Amino acid sequence: MTDEQAAMNPYEGFKLLRDHAPVTQLEEGGPWQVARHADVHAILRDHETFSSEVSIRPPEERGAPSMLFSDPPVHHRLRRLVSVAFKPSQIQKQEEQIRERCKDLLDAVPAQTEFDLVQALAAPLPVMVIAEMLGVEDGDMATFKAWSDEIFSNIGEILFGTPSAESERAAEEMNAYFLGRIDEIRNHPREHLLGQLVATETEDGKLDDEELLSFCRLLLIAGNETTTGLITASARIFHEHPQTLARLKSQPELSASFVEEALRYYSPFSATVRRTTKSVEIAGQTIAAGELVVPLIASANRDERVFDAADTFQIDRSPNQHLGLGFGIHVCLGAHLARLEGKIVAEQMAQRFRSVTLTQPKTATVGELGGPKELMVIVR
Ligand code: HEM
């Protein structure tokens, strides 16, 4: 999108792209952005033509591969080793704890006074959940959150350029912390996710220390800001469509489909990136081998060619073929967890509040990766 398009509601910009320029390059030699659902879907499905090995940093500088940025067979090996821990039956075990955490955070928010929902709930909840999975003690939570923010804020640079000194320092400190934990776990096995991963041994072998650290970093990058974005998106929806909150209050069983529609309507993982392995044609546009392609997930999810009344929030939309959690071999590994957290937050907010009002709706942007860094609200 051009700056001018981005300055307006990004969804208006996305519509212009879908209708008039479904495959465009922002500048000569730059990445190609792809706006329609059918094309985004085709890219995510075809990992042979659209590689996830997008980094231009030399292999010796990249460290252990992360599954998000690798292709088969490396991707399959890593994903198979960790996927057991993300099965619905495993995630379900966390439900009570997530409910408790969410309840405690909501108990602490002020009634009838403006506060920042990101600070109060949307940021700490996902960090607490991932920290618990990785066995981070409560006392280390603030440091863990600071590392997480630093590493995420620098993701573009980590992949495509030179990471900042701060993010390198954060990554080093976090690595040292987790190496210590991994050592402890080897002597005293633990049940949490990191404990399971240290112990996992299958026909694919074991995860070595570097791979374990890389996976810890990946969880921070892939699971934190995105879930924060889902929570802020839910609050924005309650503000823009107050009947949704009322409906959830009277029909809590709609919370699962509320989450699906929120993932579609304000997709927190708004875009991803691939590199072409061969020359390919998308919507009549030829793209040479080795080019970067950016599937605009948030745009695909508003494509009127696929969704009836695409710009309307329909709490019980069915079918809902959104791509908010990705598609194909890289489909979100944390999907069950993301859905569970989204559902718990929506249910608890609907139970407690009659209204959720954004006090500065214009300054809180949508359509970026993750979501706004601040979301001032009043709840009643
Ligand atoms: C609402 C919250 C979330 C959203 C919208 C989201 C979205 C996505 C999307 C779109 C992808 C695919 C990216 C691509 O194809 O390039 C992805 C992958 C991934 N997600 Fe999520 N995610 C969320 C929460 C989580 C959580 C909570 C975790 C873990 C704790 C997680 C872990 C991962 C991992 C490890 C991958 C890489 C999978 C692979 O490469 O095979 N995500 N996510």
Short mmCIF file of N, CA and C in Angstrom, two decimals, residues 99-165:
data_model
loop_
_atom_site.label_atom_id
_atom_site.label_comp_id
_atom_site.label_asym_id
_atom_site.label_seq_id
_atom_site.Cartn_x
_atom_site.Cartn_y
_atom_site.Cartn_z
N ARG A 99 -8.39 -19.00 32.52
CA ARG A 99 -9.59 -18.33 33.06
C ARG A 99 -9.24 -17.54 34.32
N GLU A 100 -8.46 -18.17 35.21
CA GLU A 100 -8.06 -17.51 36.45
C GLU A 100 -7.25 -16.26 36.18
N ARG A 101 -6.26 -16.39 35.29
CA ARG A 101 -5.40 -15.24 34.94
C ARG A 101 -6.25 -14.10 34.38
N CYS A 102 -7.15 -14.45 33.49
CA CYS A 102 -7.99 -13.43 32.84
C CYS A 102 -8.87 -12.75 33.89
N LYS A 103 -9.44 -13.56 34.78
CA LYS A 103 -10.31 -13.03 35.83
C LYS A 103 -9.53 -12.06 36.71
N ASP A 104 -8.33 -12.46 37.14
CA ASP A 104 -7.52 -11.59 38.01
C ASP A 104 -7.21 -10.27 37.31
N LEU A 105 -6.86 -10.34 36.02
CA LEU A 105 -6.52 -9.10 35.31
C LEU A 105 -7.76 -8.21 35.18
N LEU A 106 -8.92 -8.82 34.88
CA LEU A 106 -10.14 -8.00 34.74
C LEU A 106 -10.62 -7.46 36.08
N ASP A 107 -10.39 -8.23 37.18
CA ASP A 107 -10.77 -7.73 38.51
C ASP A 107 -10.06 -6.42 38.81
N ALA A 108 -8.85 -6.26 38.23
CA ALA A 108 -8.02 -5.10 38.59
C ALA A 108 -8.33 -3.86 37.74
N VAL A 109 -9.18 -3.98 36.71
CA VAL A 109 -9.39 -2.78 35.87
C VAL A 109 -10.39 -1.84 36.54
N PRO A 110 -10.19 -0.52 36.40
CA PRO A 110 -11.09 0.42 37.04
C PRO A 110 -12.42 0.50 36.29
N ALA A 111 -13.53 0.62 37.04
CA ALA A 111 -14.83 0.79 36.38
C ALA A 111 -15.04 2.29 36.12
N GLN A 112 -15.65 2.62 35.01
CA GLN A 112 -16.06 3.99 34.68
C GLN A 112 -14.89 4.98 34.56
N THR A 113 -13.66 4.51 34.51
CA THR A 113 -12.51 5.41 34.34
C THR A 113 -11.68 4.88 33.18
N GLU A 114 -11.13 5.85 32.43
CA GLU A 114 -10.35 5.45 31.26
C GLU A 114 -9.10 4.65 31.68
N PHE A 115 -8.80 3.59 30.96
CA PHE A 115 -7.53 2.86 31.18
C PHE A 115 -7.09 2.23 29.86
N ASP A 116 -5.81 1.79 29.86
CA ASP A 116 -5.24 1.20 28.64
C ASP A 116 -5.44 -0.32 28.67
N LEU A 117 -6.28 -0.80 27.77
CA LEU A 117 -6.60 -2.23 27.75
C LEU A 117 -5.38 -3.08 27.38
N VAL A 118 -4.45 -2.50 26.62
CA VAL A 118 -3.26 -3.27 26.23
C VAL A 118 -2.45 -3.59 27.48
N GLN A 119 -2.19 -2.53 28.29
CA GLN A 119 -1.40 -2.74 29.52
C GLN A 119 -2.13 -3.64 30.52
N ALA A 120 -3.46 -3.44 30.59
CA ALA A 120 -4.22 -4.10 31.65
C ALA A 120 -4.50 -5.57 31.35
N LEU A 121 -4.69 -5.92 30.09
CA LEU A 121 -5.14 -7.28 29.77
C LEU A 121 -4.50 -7.86 28.51
N ALA A 122 -4.58 -7.08 27.42
CA ALA A 122 -4.27 -7.66 26.10
C ALA A 122 -2.81 -8.06 25.97
N ALA A 123 -1.89 -7.31 26.60
CA ALA A 123 -0.48 -7.71 26.54
C ALA A 123 -0.13 -8.75 27.61
N PRO A 124 -0.49 -8.51 28.89
CA PRO A 124 -0.02 -9.46 29.91
C PRO A 124 -0.61 -10.87 29.78
N LEU A 125 -1.85 -11.00 29.36
CA LEU A 125 -2.44 -12.35 29.35
C LEU A 125 -1.66 -13.32 28.44
N PRO A 126 -1.45 -12.97 27.15
CA PRO A 126 -0.69 -13.92 26.32
C PRO A 126 0.73 -14.16 26.81
N VAL A 127 1.37 -13.11 27.36
CA VAL A 127 2.74 -13.30 27.86
C VAL A 127 2.72 -14.28 29.03
N MET A 128 1.74 -14.12 29.93
CA MET A 128 1.65 -15.04 31.08
C MET A 128 1.44 -16.48 30.60
N VAL A 129 0.59 -16.63 29.59
CA VAL A 129 0.28 -17.98 29.11
C VAL A 129 1.53 -18.64 28.53
N ILE A 130 2.26 -17.90 27.69
CA ILE A 130 3.46 -18.48 27.08
C ILE A 130 4.53 -18.68 28.14
N ALA A 131 4.64 -17.73 29.07
CA ALA A 131 5.64 -17.86 30.12
C ALA A 131 5.38 -19.13 30.94
N GLU A 132 4.10 -19.39 31.23
CA GLU A 132 3.79 -20.60 31.98
C GLU A 132 4.18 -21.86 31.20
N MET A 133 3.92 -21.81 29.88
CA MET A 133 4.26 -22.97 29.05
C MET A 133 5.77 -23.22 29.06
N LEU A 134 6.52 -22.12 29.20
CA LEU A 134 7.97 -22.25 29.15
C LEU A 134 8.57 -22.34 30.55
N GLY A 135 7.72 -22.38 31.57
CA GLY A 135 8.22 -22.55 32.94
C GLY A 135 8.89 -21.31 33.51
N VAL A 136 8.55 -20.12 32.98
CA VAL A 136 9.11 -18.88 33.54
C VAL A 136 8.40 -18.61 34.86
N GLU A 137 9.17 -18.34 35.90
CA GLU A 137 8.56 -18.10 37.22
C GLU A 137 7.89 -16.73 37.23
N ASP A 138 6.89 -16.54 38.09
CA ASP A 138 6.18 -15.26 38.17
C ASP A 138 7.14 -14.09 38.36
N GLY A 139 8.16 -14.30 39.19
CA GLY A 139 9.10 -13.22 39.49
C GLY A 139 9.90 -12.78 38.27
N ASP A 140 10.02 -13.64 37.26
CA ASP A 140 10.82 -13.29 36.07
C ASP A 140 9.95 -12.75 34.94
N MET A 141 8.64 -12.61 35.22
CA MET A 141 7.68 -12.29 34.15
C MET A 141 7.97 -10.93 33.50
N ALA A 142 8.28 -9.90 34.31
CA ALA A 142 8.47 -8.56 33.75
C ALA A 142 9.68 -8.55 32.81
N THR A 143 10.75 -9.23 33.22
CA THR A 143 11.94 -9.29 32.36
C THR A 143 11.61 -10.04 31.09
N PHE A 144 10.88 -11.12 31.22
CA PHE A 144 10.49 -11.94 30.07
C PHE A 144 9.68 -11.10 29.07
N LYS A 145 8.75 -10.29 29.61
CA LYS A 145 7.92 -9.44 28.75
C LYS A 145 8.79 -8.41 28.02
N ALA A 146 9.77 -7.84 28.74
CA ALA A 146 10.64 -6.84 28.13
C ALA A 146 11.46 -7.47 26.99
N TRP A 147 11.99 -8.67 27.20
CA TRP A 147 12.73 -9.36 26.12
C TRP A 147 11.81 -9.58 24.94
N SER A 148 10.61 -10.05 25.25
CA SER A 148 9.65 -10.36 24.20
C SER A 148 9.35 -9.12 23.35
N ASP A 149 9.10 -7.98 24.01
CA ASP A 149 8.79 -6.74 23.27
C ASP A 149 9.97 -6.34 22.39
N GLU A 150 11.16 -6.43 22.95
CA GLU A 150 12.35 -5.99 22.22
C GLU A 150 12.56 -6.86 20.99
N ILE A 151 12.42 -8.16 21.16
CA ILE A 151 12.66 -9.07 20.04
C ILE A 151 11.59 -8.87 18.96
N PHE A 152 10.32 -8.73 19.40
CA PHE A 152 9.25 -8.58 18.40
C PHE A 152 9.37 -7.26 17.65
N SER A 153 9.71 -6.17 18.37
CA SER A 153 9.72 -4.85 17.72
C SER A 153 10.77 -4.80 16.63
N ASN A 154 11.66 -5.78 16.63
CA ASN A 154 12.77 -5.75 15.69
C ASN A 154 12.70 -6.85 14.64
N ILE A 155 11.53 -7.47 14.50
CA ILE A 155 11.46 -8.68 13.69
C ILE A 155 11.90 -8.45 12.23
N GLY A 156 11.48 -7.30 11.64
CA GLY A 156 11.85 -7.01 10.25
C GLY A 156 13.35 -6.94 10.10
N GLU A 157 13.97 -6.26 11.04
CA GLU A 157 15.43 -6.10 10.98
C GLU A 157 16.14 -7.43 11.21
N ILE A 158 15.56 -8.24 12.11
CA ILE A 158 16.19 -9.53 12.39
C ILE A 158 16.25 -10.37 11.12
N LEU A 159 15.15 -10.28 10.33
CA LEU A 159 15.08 -11.09 9.11
C LEU A 159 15.86 -10.49 7.96
N PHE A 160 15.65 -9.18 7.76
CA PHE A 160 16.11 -8.60 6.49
C PHE A 160 17.29 -7.66 6.63
N GLY A 161 17.63 -7.28 7.84
CA GLY A 161 18.71 -6.33 7.96
C GLY A 161 19.58 -6.66 9.15
N THR A 162 20.03 -5.62 9.79
CA THR A 162 20.89 -5.82 10.96
C THR A 162 20.04 -5.56 12.19
N PRO A 163 19.87 -6.55 13.06
CA PRO A 163 19.05 -6.31 14.25
C PRO A 163 19.69 -5.26 15.15
N SER A 164 18.88 -4.53 15.89
CA SER A 164 19.42 -3.49 16.76
C SER A 164 20.23 -4.12 17.89
N ALA A 165 21.13 -3.31 18.46
CA ALA A 165 21.95 -3.82 19.57
C ALA A 165 21.05 -4.26 20.71
#
